[in-house]
Amino acid sequence: MRLLIVDDSVVFRSQIKSAVESALPTSNISTAANGKIALQKLEQESFDVMTLDMEMPEMNGIDLISKMREERISMPVIVLTAHADVPLAVEAMKQGAYHYANKPFNLDEVLSRIEQIFRRSEAARQLKGEASEIEGSLKQMGLPDLLQVLSSNRRTGRVGLEAGTIKGEIFLQEGRPVNARCGIVEGEKALFRLLGWMEGTFAFTPGPISVAVRIDRGMEDALLEGMRQSDEANRMKERLPARSAFL
């Protein structure tokens, strides 16, 4: 996997490079001190992900993203910004950046995002063959990321999920979720419940499916609604009194 680190700070470039090399020793890492140098590299080589500082000499982060769009250079971009640059980071997200983190950033968070993107890229490569199967851990690749990859490749088949003794399954037709099961629960309710799983294993088996259609949403709509319901459930949990209050 290929990573491009774009930052005018030698310290930040070194920190990210060392962390990624330690966590992903097979990765190929290149660096650039500003947007102008980065653009030259992007025109000559292909990368899987880029970390990008906003404020740099020669060419800043926003200008680089704009140039990339003009030249149809597409890849996930993780924006790293100082607190004062939040409006710039928001603008970058509107132009297609994948994620942003404030400086001084949490290195583990940035590394986790890079790993997620690498996993998605690897899954996408595996799925290019029509008969490709894919399996793995939800800790390595979250279910929303997996479903996005399957959707963008318009795959048809079954995603089987296991977490301890609990099992679930999601059925896809040309990248759209048509049904899901989690225990005795079926349809959208089951899908939203499965989207909340953070641990367990998954296995995608391609091929024709024969199930009743219980979900009438596109993948993006389903994932957004699942996130909304998960956030709402977490807020409700925060408002509940501690167990000790009843003892």
PDB file of C-alpha atoms in Angstrom:
ATOM      1  CA  MET A   1       0.000   0.000   0.000  1.00  0.00           C
ATOM      2  CA  ARG A   2       1.235   3.480  -0.876  1.00  0.00           C
ATOM      3  CA  LEU A   3       0.913   6.520   1.410  1.00  0.00           C
ATOM      4  CA  LEU A   4       1.787  10.145   0.623  1.00  0.00           C
ATOM      5  CA  ILE A   5       2.428  12.416   3.641  1.00  0.00           C
ATOM      6  CA  VAL A   6       2.133  16.130   2.781  1.00  0.00           C
ATOM      7  CA  ASP A   7       3.219  18.542   5.537  1.00  0.00           C
ATOM      8  CA  ASP A   8       5.711  21.383   5.798  1.00  0.00           C
ATOM      9  CA  SER A   9       6.725  20.213   9.280  1.00  0.00           C
ATOM     10  CA  VAL A  10       9.602  17.727   9.291  1.00  0.00           C
ATOM     11  CA  VAL A  11       8.502  16.608  12.791  1.00  0.00           C
ATOM     12  CA  PHE A  12       4.945  15.742  11.740  1.00  0.00           C
ATOM     13  CA  ARG A  13       6.114  13.982   8.576  1.00  0.00           C
ATOM     14  CA  SER A  14       8.551  11.913  10.617  1.00  0.00           C
ATOM     15  CA  GLN A  15       5.963  11.047  13.300  1.00  0.00           C
ATOM     16  CA  ILE A  16       3.404   9.769  10.827  1.00  0.00           C
ATOM     17  CA  LYS A  17       5.984   7.932   8.705  1.00  0.00           C
ATOM     18  CA  SER A  18       7.492   6.118  11.720  1.00  0.00           C
ATOM     19  CA  ALA A  19       4.038   5.131  13.079  1.00  0.00           C
ATOM     20  CA  VAL A  20       2.831   3.741   9.752  1.00  0.00           C
ATOM     21  CA  GLU A  21       6.083   1.866   9.097  1.00  0.00           C
ATOM     22  CA  SER A  22       5.756   0.243  12.521  1.00  0.00           C
ATOM     23  CA  ALA A  23       2.079  -0.710  12.132  1.00  0.00           C
ATOM     24  CA  LEU A  24       2.146  -1.540   8.407  1.00  0.00           C
ATOM     25  CA  PRO A  25       5.711  -2.641   7.581  1.00  0.00           C
ATOM     26  CA  THR A  26       4.851  -3.555   3.974  1.00  0.00           C
ATOM     27  CA  SER A  27       3.587  -0.057   3.173  1.00  0.00           C
ATOM     28  CA  ASN A  28       5.430   2.221   0.743  1.00  0.00           C
ATOM     29  CA  ILE A  29       5.652   5.790   2.064  1.00  0.00           C
ATOM     30  CA  SER A  30       6.532   9.007   0.270  1.00  0.00           C
ATOM     31  CA  THR A  31       6.627  12.552   1.688  1.00  0.00           C
ATOM     32  CA  ALA A  32       6.262  16.108   0.391  1.00  0.00           C
ATOM     33  CA  ALA A  33       6.930  19.430   2.141  1.00  0.00           C
ATOM     34  CA  ASN A  34       4.189  21.349   0.304  1.00  0.00           C
ATOM     35  CA  GLY A  35       1.326  21.000  -2.149  1.00  0.00           C
ATOM     36  CA  LYS A  36       3.431  21.819  -5.202  1.00  0.00           C
ATOM     37  CA  ILE A  37       5.856  18.955  -4.544  1.00  0.00           C
ATOM     38  CA  ALA A  38       2.942  16.658  -3.684  1.00  0.00           C
ATOM     39  CA  LEU A  39       1.198  17.429  -6.985  1.00  0.00           C
ATOM     40  CA  GLN A  40       4.341  16.547  -8.916  1.00  0.00           C
ATOM     41  CA  LYS A  41       4.485  13.188  -7.123  1.00  0.00           C
ATOM     42  CA  LEU A  42       0.766  12.565  -7.713  1.00  0.00           C
ATOM     43  CA  GLU A  43       1.207  13.203 -11.439  1.00  0.00           C
ATOM     44  CA  GLN A  44       4.042  10.665 -11.620  1.00  0.00           C
ATOM     45  CA  GLU A  45       2.922   7.952  -9.165  1.00  0.00           C
ATOM     46  CA  SER A  46      -0.273   6.437  -7.772  1.00  0.00           C
ATOM     47  CA  PHE A  47      -1.092   6.357  -4.040  1.00  0.00           C
ATOM     48  CA  ASP A  48      -3.782   4.696  -1.930  1.00  0.00           C
ATOM     49  CA  VAL A  49      -4.149   7.473   0.662  1.00  0.00           C
ATOM     50  CA  MET A  50      -2.737  10.889   1.503  1.00  0.00           C
ATOM     51  CA  THR A  51      -2.390  12.814   4.773  1.00  0.00           C
ATOM     52  CA  LEU A  52      -2.550  16.540   4.087  1.00  0.00           C
ATOM     53  CA  ASP A  53      -1.689  19.635   6.100  1.00  0.00           C
ATOM     54  CA  MET A  54      -3.790  22.721   5.328  1.00  0.00           C
ATOM     55  CA  GLU A  55      -1.335  25.593   5.825  1.00  0.00           C
ATOM     56  CA  MET A  56       1.824  25.188   3.738  1.00  0.00           C
ATOM     57  CA  PRO A  57       4.044  27.398   1.561  1.00  0.00           C
ATOM     58  CA  GLU A  58       3.979  27.201  -2.252  1.00  0.00           C
ATOM     59  CA  MET A  59       0.549  25.481  -2.373  1.00  0.00           C
ATOM     60  CA  ASN A  60      -1.790  24.903   0.585  1.00  0.00           C
ATOM     61  CA  GLY A  61      -4.061  21.929   1.193  1.00  0.00           C
ATOM     62  CA  ILE A  62      -7.219  23.410  -0.327  1.00  0.00           C
ATOM     63  CA  ASP A  63      -5.384  24.398  -3.507  1.00  0.00           C
ATOM     64  CA  LEU A  64      -3.888  20.918  -3.795  1.00  0.00           C
ATOM     65  CA  ILE A  65      -7.291  19.227  -3.461  1.00  0.00           C
ATOM     66  CA  SER A  66      -8.660  21.621  -6.083  1.00  0.00           C
ATOM     67  CA  LYS A  67      -5.799  20.787  -8.469  1.00  0.00           C
ATOM     68  CA  MET A  68      -6.364  17.069  -7.876  1.00  0.00           C
ATOM     69  CA  ARG A  69     -10.003  17.440  -8.853  1.00  0.00           C
ATOM     70  CA  GLU A  70      -9.042  19.348 -12.004  1.00  0.00           C
ATOM     71  CA  GLU A  71      -6.617  16.586 -13.003  1.00  0.00           C
ATOM     72  CA  ARG A  72      -9.029  13.815 -11.936  1.00  0.00           C
ATOM     73  CA  ILE A  73      -6.637  12.444  -9.326  1.00  0.00           C
ATOM     74  CA  SER A  74      -8.818  10.590  -6.844  1.00  0.00           C
ATOM     75  CA  MET A  75      -7.908   9.027  -3.497  1.00  0.00           C
ATOM     76  CA  PRO A  76      -8.911   9.249   0.186  1.00  0.00           C
ATOM     77  CA  VAL A  77      -7.423  12.340   1.853  1.00  0.00           C
ATOM     78  CA  ILE A  78      -6.962  12.720   5.622  1.00  0.00           C
ATOM     79  CA  VAL A  79      -6.719  16.417   6.492  1.00  0.00           C
ATOM     80  CA  LEU A  80      -4.543  17.408   9.456  1.00  0.00           C
ATOM     81  CA  THR A  81      -5.227  20.933  10.650  1.00  0.00           C
ATOM     82  CA  ALA A  82      -4.528  23.361  13.478  1.00  0.00           C
ATOM     83  CA  HIS A  83      -7.586  24.413  15.509  1.00  0.00           C
ATOM     84  CA  ALA A  84      -7.617  27.842  13.847  1.00  0.00           C
ATOM     85  CA  ASP A  85      -7.916  26.188  10.449  1.00  0.00           C
ATOM     86  CA  VAL A  86     -11.180  24.315  11.083  1.00  0.00           C
ATOM     87  CA  PRO A  87     -13.108  26.328   8.427  1.00  0.00           C
ATOM     88  CA  LEU A  88     -10.484  25.281   5.889  1.00  0.00           C
ATOM     89  CA  ALA A  89     -10.841  21.647   6.979  1.00  0.00           C
ATOM     90  CA  VAL A  90     -14.627  21.851   6.566  1.00  0.00           C
ATOM     91  CA  GLU A  91     -14.133  23.244   3.066  1.00  0.00           C
ATOM     92  CA  ALA A  92     -11.736  20.384   2.320  1.00  0.00           C
ATOM     93  CA  MET A  93     -14.362  17.860   3.455  1.00  0.00           C
ATOM     94  CA  LYS A  94     -16.888  19.483   1.121  1.00  0.00           C
ATOM     95  CA  GLN A  95     -14.418  19.038  -1.736  1.00  0.00           C
ATOM     96  CA  GLY A  96     -14.059  15.340  -0.989  1.00  0.00           C
ATOM     97  CA  ALA A  97     -11.568  14.852   1.867  1.00  0.00           C
ATOM     98  CA  TYR A  98     -12.169  11.585   3.729  1.00  0.00           C
ATOM     99  CA  HIS A  99     -11.469  12.704   7.307  1.00  0.00           C
ATOM    100  CA  TYR A 100      -9.775  15.456   9.291  1.00  0.00           C
ATOM    101  CA  ALA A 101      -7.996  15.630  12.635  1.00  0.00           C
ATOM    102  CA  ASN A 102      -6.899  18.656  14.650  1.00  0.00           C
ATOM    103  CA  LYS A 103      -3.256  19.333  15.468  1.00  0.00           C
ATOM    104  CA  PRO A 104      -1.792  18.327  17.813  1.00  0.00           C
ATOM    105  CA  PHE A 105      -3.540  15.200  16.595  1.00  0.00           C
ATOM    106  CA  ASN A 106      -3.980  11.809  18.219  1.00  0.00           C
ATOM    107  CA  LEU A 107      -1.477   9.652  16.334  1.00  0.00           C
ATOM    108  CA  ASP A 108      -3.445   6.469  17.088  1.00  0.00           C
ATOM    109  CA  GLU A 109      -6.563   8.029  15.532  1.00  0.00           C
ATOM    110  CA  VAL A 110      -4.732   9.004  12.356  1.00  0.00           C
ATOM    111  CA  LEU A 111      -3.086   5.593  12.132  1.00  0.00           C
ATOM    112  CA  SER A 112      -6.471   3.908  12.604  1.00  0.00           C
ATOM    113  CA  ARG A 113      -7.915   5.941   9.712  1.00  0.00           C
ATOM    114  CA  ILE A 114      -4.985   5.038   7.459  1.00  0.00           C
ATOM    115  CA  GLU A 115      -5.362   1.359   8.311  1.00  0.00           C
ATOM    116  CA  GLN A 116      -9.110   1.503   7.587  1.00  0.00           C
ATOM    117  CA  ILE A 117      -8.460   2.995   4.161  1.00  0.00           C
ATOM    118  CA  PHE A 118      -5.781   0.411   3.408  1.00  0.00           C
ATOM    119  CA  ARG A 119      -8.185  -2.389   4.383  1.00  0.00           C
ATOM    120  CA  ARG A 120     -10.866  -0.933   2.120  1.00  0.00           C
ATOM    121  CA  SER A 121      -8.406  -0.649  -0.767  1.00  0.00           C
ATOM    122  CA  GLU A 122      -7.301  -4.246  -0.293  1.00  0.00           C
ATOM    123  CA  ALA A 123     -10.908  -5.434  -0.120  1.00  0.00           C
ATOM    124  CA  ALA A 124     -11.727  -3.530  -3.311  1.00  0.00           C
ATOM    125  CA  ARG A 125      -8.809  -5.214  -5.080  1.00  0.00           C
ATOM    126  CA  GLN A 126      -9.969  -8.640  -3.918  1.00  0.00           C
ATOM    127  CA  LEU A 127     -13.493  -7.968  -5.160  1.00  0.00           C
ATOM    128  CA  LYS A 128     -12.528  -6.965  -8.685  1.00  0.00           C
ATOM    129  CA  GLY A 129     -12.868 -10.579  -9.775  1.00  0.00           C
ATOM    130  CA  GLU A 130     -16.541 -11.490 -10.194  1.00  0.00           C
ATOM    131  CA  ALA A 131     -16.256 -14.674  -8.123  1.00  0.00           C
ATOM    132  CA  SER A 132     -14.103 -13.190  -5.351  1.00  0.00           C
ATOM    133  CA  GLU A 133     -14.909 -13.976  -1.750  1.00  0.00           C
ATOM    134  CA  ILE A 134     -13.652 -11.939   1.166  1.00  0.00           C
ATOM    135  CA  GLU A 135     -13.524 -12.536   4.900  1.00  0.00           C
ATOM    136  CA  GLY A 136     -11.974 -10.865   7.908  1.00  0.00           C
ATOM    137  CA  SER A 137     -12.410  -9.223  11.293  1.00  0.00           C
ATOM    138  CA  LEU A 138     -14.707  -6.286  12.032  1.00  0.00           C
ATOM    139  CA  LYS A 139     -11.904  -4.784  14.104  1.00  0.00           C
ATOM    140  CA  GLN A 140      -9.734  -4.596  10.987  1.00  0.00           C
ATOM    141  CA  MET A 141     -12.507  -3.458   8.674  1.00  0.00           C
ATOM    142  CA  GLY A 142     -15.787  -2.078   9.958  1.00  0.00           C
ATOM    143  CA  LEU A 143     -19.064  -3.312   8.484  1.00  0.00           C
ATOM    144  CA  PRO A 144     -19.997   0.110   7.003  1.00  0.00           C
ATOM    145  CA  ASP A 145     -16.656   0.197   5.134  1.00  0.00           C
ATOM    146  CA  LEU A 146     -17.173  -3.345   3.836  1.00  0.00           C
ATOM    147  CA  LEU A 147     -20.700  -2.576   2.648  1.00  0.00           C
ATOM    148  CA  GLN A 148     -19.517   0.593   0.891  1.00  0.00           C
ATOM    149  CA  VAL A 149     -16.903  -1.415  -1.007  1.00  0.00           C
ATOM    150  CA  LEU A 150     -19.473  -4.060  -1.976  1.00  0.00           C
ATOM    151  CA  SER A 151     -21.917  -1.356  -3.030  1.00  0.00           C
ATOM    152  CA  SER A 152     -19.406   0.543  -5.189  1.00  0.00           C
ATOM    153  CA  ASN A 153     -18.571  -2.757  -6.937  1.00  0.00           C
ATOM    154  CA  ARG A 154     -22.308  -3.566  -7.341  1.00  0.00           C
ATOM    155  CA  ARG A 155     -21.856  -7.019  -5.846  1.00  0.00           C
ATOM    156  CA  THR A 156     -24.588  -9.592  -5.338  1.00  0.00           C
ATOM    157  CA  GLY A 157     -24.317 -12.128  -2.529  1.00  0.00           C
ATOM    158  CA  ARG A 158     -24.479 -12.725   1.192  1.00  0.00           C
ATOM    159  CA  VAL A 159     -22.468 -11.182   4.038  1.00  0.00           C
ATOM    160  CA  GLY A 160     -22.353 -13.590   6.974  1.00  0.00           C
ATOM    161  CA  LEU A 161     -21.509 -12.182  10.406  1.00  0.00           C
ATOM    162  CA  GLU A 162     -20.599 -13.831  13.705  1.00  0.00           C
ATOM    163  CA  ALA A 163     -19.964 -12.339  17.142  1.00  0.00           C
ATOM    164  CA  GLY A 164     -19.605 -15.067  19.720  1.00  0.00           C
ATOM    165  CA  THR A 165     -22.763 -17.168  19.601  1.00  0.00           C
ATOM    166  CA  ILE A 166     -24.739 -14.489  17.738  1.00  0.00           C
ATOM    167  CA  LYS A 167     -25.016 -14.685  13.956  1.00  0.00           C
ATOM    168  CA  GLY A 168     -26.310 -12.295  11.341  1.00  0.00           C
ATOM    169  CA  GLU A 169     -26.495 -11.983   7.582  1.00  0.00           C
ATOM    170  CA  ILE A 170     -27.026  -9.244   5.019  1.00  0.00           C
ATOM    171  CA  PHE A 171     -28.188  -9.925   1.464  1.00  0.00           C
ATOM    172  CA  LEU A 172     -27.111  -7.677  -1.414  1.00  0.00           C
ATOM    173  CA  GLN A 173     -28.465  -7.347  -4.942  1.00  0.00           C
ATOM    174  CA  GLU A 174     -26.146  -5.375  -7.231  1.00  0.00           C
ATOM    175  CA  GLY A 175     -24.757  -3.475  -4.266  1.00  0.00           C
ATOM    176  CA  ARG A 176     -28.131  -2.682  -2.644  1.00  0.00           C
ATOM    177  CA  PRO A 177     -29.195  -4.205   0.692  1.00  0.00           C
ATOM    178  CA  VAL A 178     -32.425  -6.162   0.147  1.00  0.00           C
ATOM    179  CA  ASN A 179     -32.724  -8.048   3.432  1.00  0.00           C
ATOM    180  CA  ALA A 180     -30.906  -8.733   6.695  1.00  0.00           C
ATOM    181  CA  ARG A 181     -31.287 -11.080   9.634  1.00  0.00           C
ATOM    182  CA  CYS A 182     -30.010 -10.880  13.182  1.00  0.00           C
ATOM    183  CA  GLY A 183     -31.368 -13.692  15.326  1.00  0.00           C
ATOM    184  CA  ILE A 184     -35.137 -13.657  14.863  1.00  0.00           C
ATOM    185  CA  VAL A 185     -35.125 -10.025  13.669  1.00  0.00           C
ATOM    186  CA  GLU A 186     -35.357  -9.392   9.915  1.00  0.00           C
ATOM    187  CA  GLY A 187     -35.267  -6.455   7.507  1.00  0.00           C
ATOM    188  CA  GLU A 188     -34.167  -2.892   8.257  1.00  0.00           C
ATOM    189  CA  LYS A 189     -34.227  -3.370  12.034  1.00  0.00           C
ATOM    190  CA  ALA A 190     -31.800  -6.273  11.697  1.00  0.00           C
ATOM    191  CA  LEU A 191     -29.534  -4.285   9.347  1.00  0.00           C
ATOM    192  CA  PHE A 192     -29.336  -1.312  11.705  1.00  0.00           C
ATOM    193  CA  ARG A 193     -28.615  -3.634  14.614  1.00  0.00           C
ATOM    194  CA  LEU A 194     -25.784  -5.337  12.693  1.00  0.00           C
ATOM    195  CA  LEU A 195     -24.274  -1.979  11.693  1.00  0.00           C
ATOM    196  CA  GLY A 196     -23.627  -1.374  15.395  1.00  0.00           C
ATOM    197  CA  TRP A 197     -21.384  -4.434  15.698  1.00  0.00           C
ATOM    198  CA  MET A 198     -17.793  -3.432  16.469  1.00  0.00           C
ATOM    199  CA  GLU A 199     -16.392  -6.937  17.020  1.00  0.00           C
ATOM    200  CA  GLY A 200     -16.779 -10.277  15.297  1.00  0.00           C
ATOM    201  CA  THR A 201     -16.012 -11.713  11.882  1.00  0.00           C
ATOM    202  CA  PHE A 202     -17.467 -11.307   8.400  1.00  0.00           C
ATOM    203  CA  ALA A 203     -17.474 -13.373   5.231  1.00  0.00           C
ATOM    204  CA  PHE A 204     -18.869 -12.264   1.874  1.00  0.00           C
ATOM    205  CA  THR A 205     -20.020 -15.043  -0.452  1.00  0.00           C
ATOM    206  CA  PRO A 206     -20.859 -13.875  -3.976  1.00  0.00           C
ATOM    207  CA  GLY A 207     -23.645 -15.419  -6.004  1.00  0.00           C
ATOM    208  CA  PRO A 208     -27.391 -15.315  -6.673  1.00  0.00           C
ATOM    209  CA  ILE A 209     -29.643 -14.779  -3.655  1.00  0.00           C
ATOM    210  CA  SER A 210     -33.201 -15.939  -3.070  1.00  0.00           C
ATOM    211  CA  VAL A 211     -34.749 -13.983  -0.200  1.00  0.00           C
ATOM    212  CA  ALA A 212     -37.787 -11.807   0.324  1.00  0.00           C
ATOM    213  CA  VAL A 213     -37.093  -8.087  -0.164  1.00  0.00           C
ATOM    214  CA  ARG A 214     -37.451  -6.429   3.245  1.00  0.00           C
ATOM    215  CA  ILE A 215     -35.257  -3.336   2.712  1.00  0.00           C
ATOM    216  CA  ASP A 216     -36.141  -0.572   0.257  1.00  0.00           C
ATOM    217  CA  ARG A 217     -33.152   1.779   0.620  1.00  0.00           C
ATOM    218  CA  GLY A 218     -29.962   2.403  -1.264  1.00  0.00           C
ATOM    219  CA  MET A 219     -26.728   1.575   0.538  1.00  0.00           C
ATOM    220  CA  GLU A 220     -25.779   5.179   1.317  1.00  0.00           C
ATOM    221  CA  ASP A 221     -29.219   5.924   2.735  1.00  0.00           C
ATOM    222  CA  ALA A 222     -29.146   2.744   4.830  1.00  0.00           C
ATOM    223  CA  LEU A 223     -25.702   3.508   6.256  1.00  0.00           C
ATOM    224  CA  LEU A 224     -26.643   7.093   7.123  1.00  0.00           C
ATOM    225  CA  GLU A 225     -29.827   5.963   8.861  1.00  0.00           C
ATOM    226  CA  GLY A 226     -27.866   3.282  10.727  1.00  0.00           C
ATOM    227  CA  MET A 227     -25.384   5.925  11.945  1.00  0.00           C
ATOM    228  CA  ARG A 228     -28.239   8.198  13.017  1.00  0.00           C
ATOM    229  CA  GLN A 229     -29.914   5.448  15.022  1.00  0.00           C
ATOM    230  CA  SER A 230     -26.604   4.421  16.601  1.00  0.00           C
ATOM    231  CA  ASP A 231     -25.873   8.022  17.672  1.00  0.00           C
ATOM    232  CA  GLU A 232     -29.382   8.348  19.096  1.00  0.00           C
ATOM    233  CA  ALA A 233     -29.011   5.108  21.055  1.00  0.00           C
ATOM    234  CA  ASN A 234     -25.666   6.253  22.481  1.00  0.00           C
ATOM    235  CA  ARG A 235     -27.174   9.572  23.592  1.00  0.00           C
ATOM    236  CA  MET A 236     -30.006   7.727  25.332  1.00  0.00           C
ATOM    237  CA  LYS A 237     -27.501   5.529  27.157  1.00  0.00           C
ATOM    238  CA  GLU A 238     -25.638   8.619  28.373  1.00  0.00           C
ATOM    239  CA  ARG A 239     -28.863   9.992  29.877  1.00  0.00           C
ATOM    240  CA  LEU A 240     -29.649   6.798  31.764  1.00  0.00           C
ATOM    241  CA  PRO A 241     -28.752   6.822  35.491  1.00  0.00           C
ATOM    242  CA  ALA A 242     -25.835   4.687  36.626  1.00  0.00           C
ATOM    243  CA  ARG A 243     -26.656   1.205  37.897  1.00  0.00           C
ATOM    244  CA  SER A 244     -25.404   2.208  41.340  1.00  0.00           C
ATOM    245  CA  ALA A 245     -28.347   4.613  41.606  1.00  0.00           C
ATOM    246  CA  PHE A 246     -30.686   1.648  41.922  1.00  0.00           C
ATOM    247  CA  LEU A 247     -28.597  -0.223  44.521  1.00  0.00           C
TER     248      LEU A 247
END
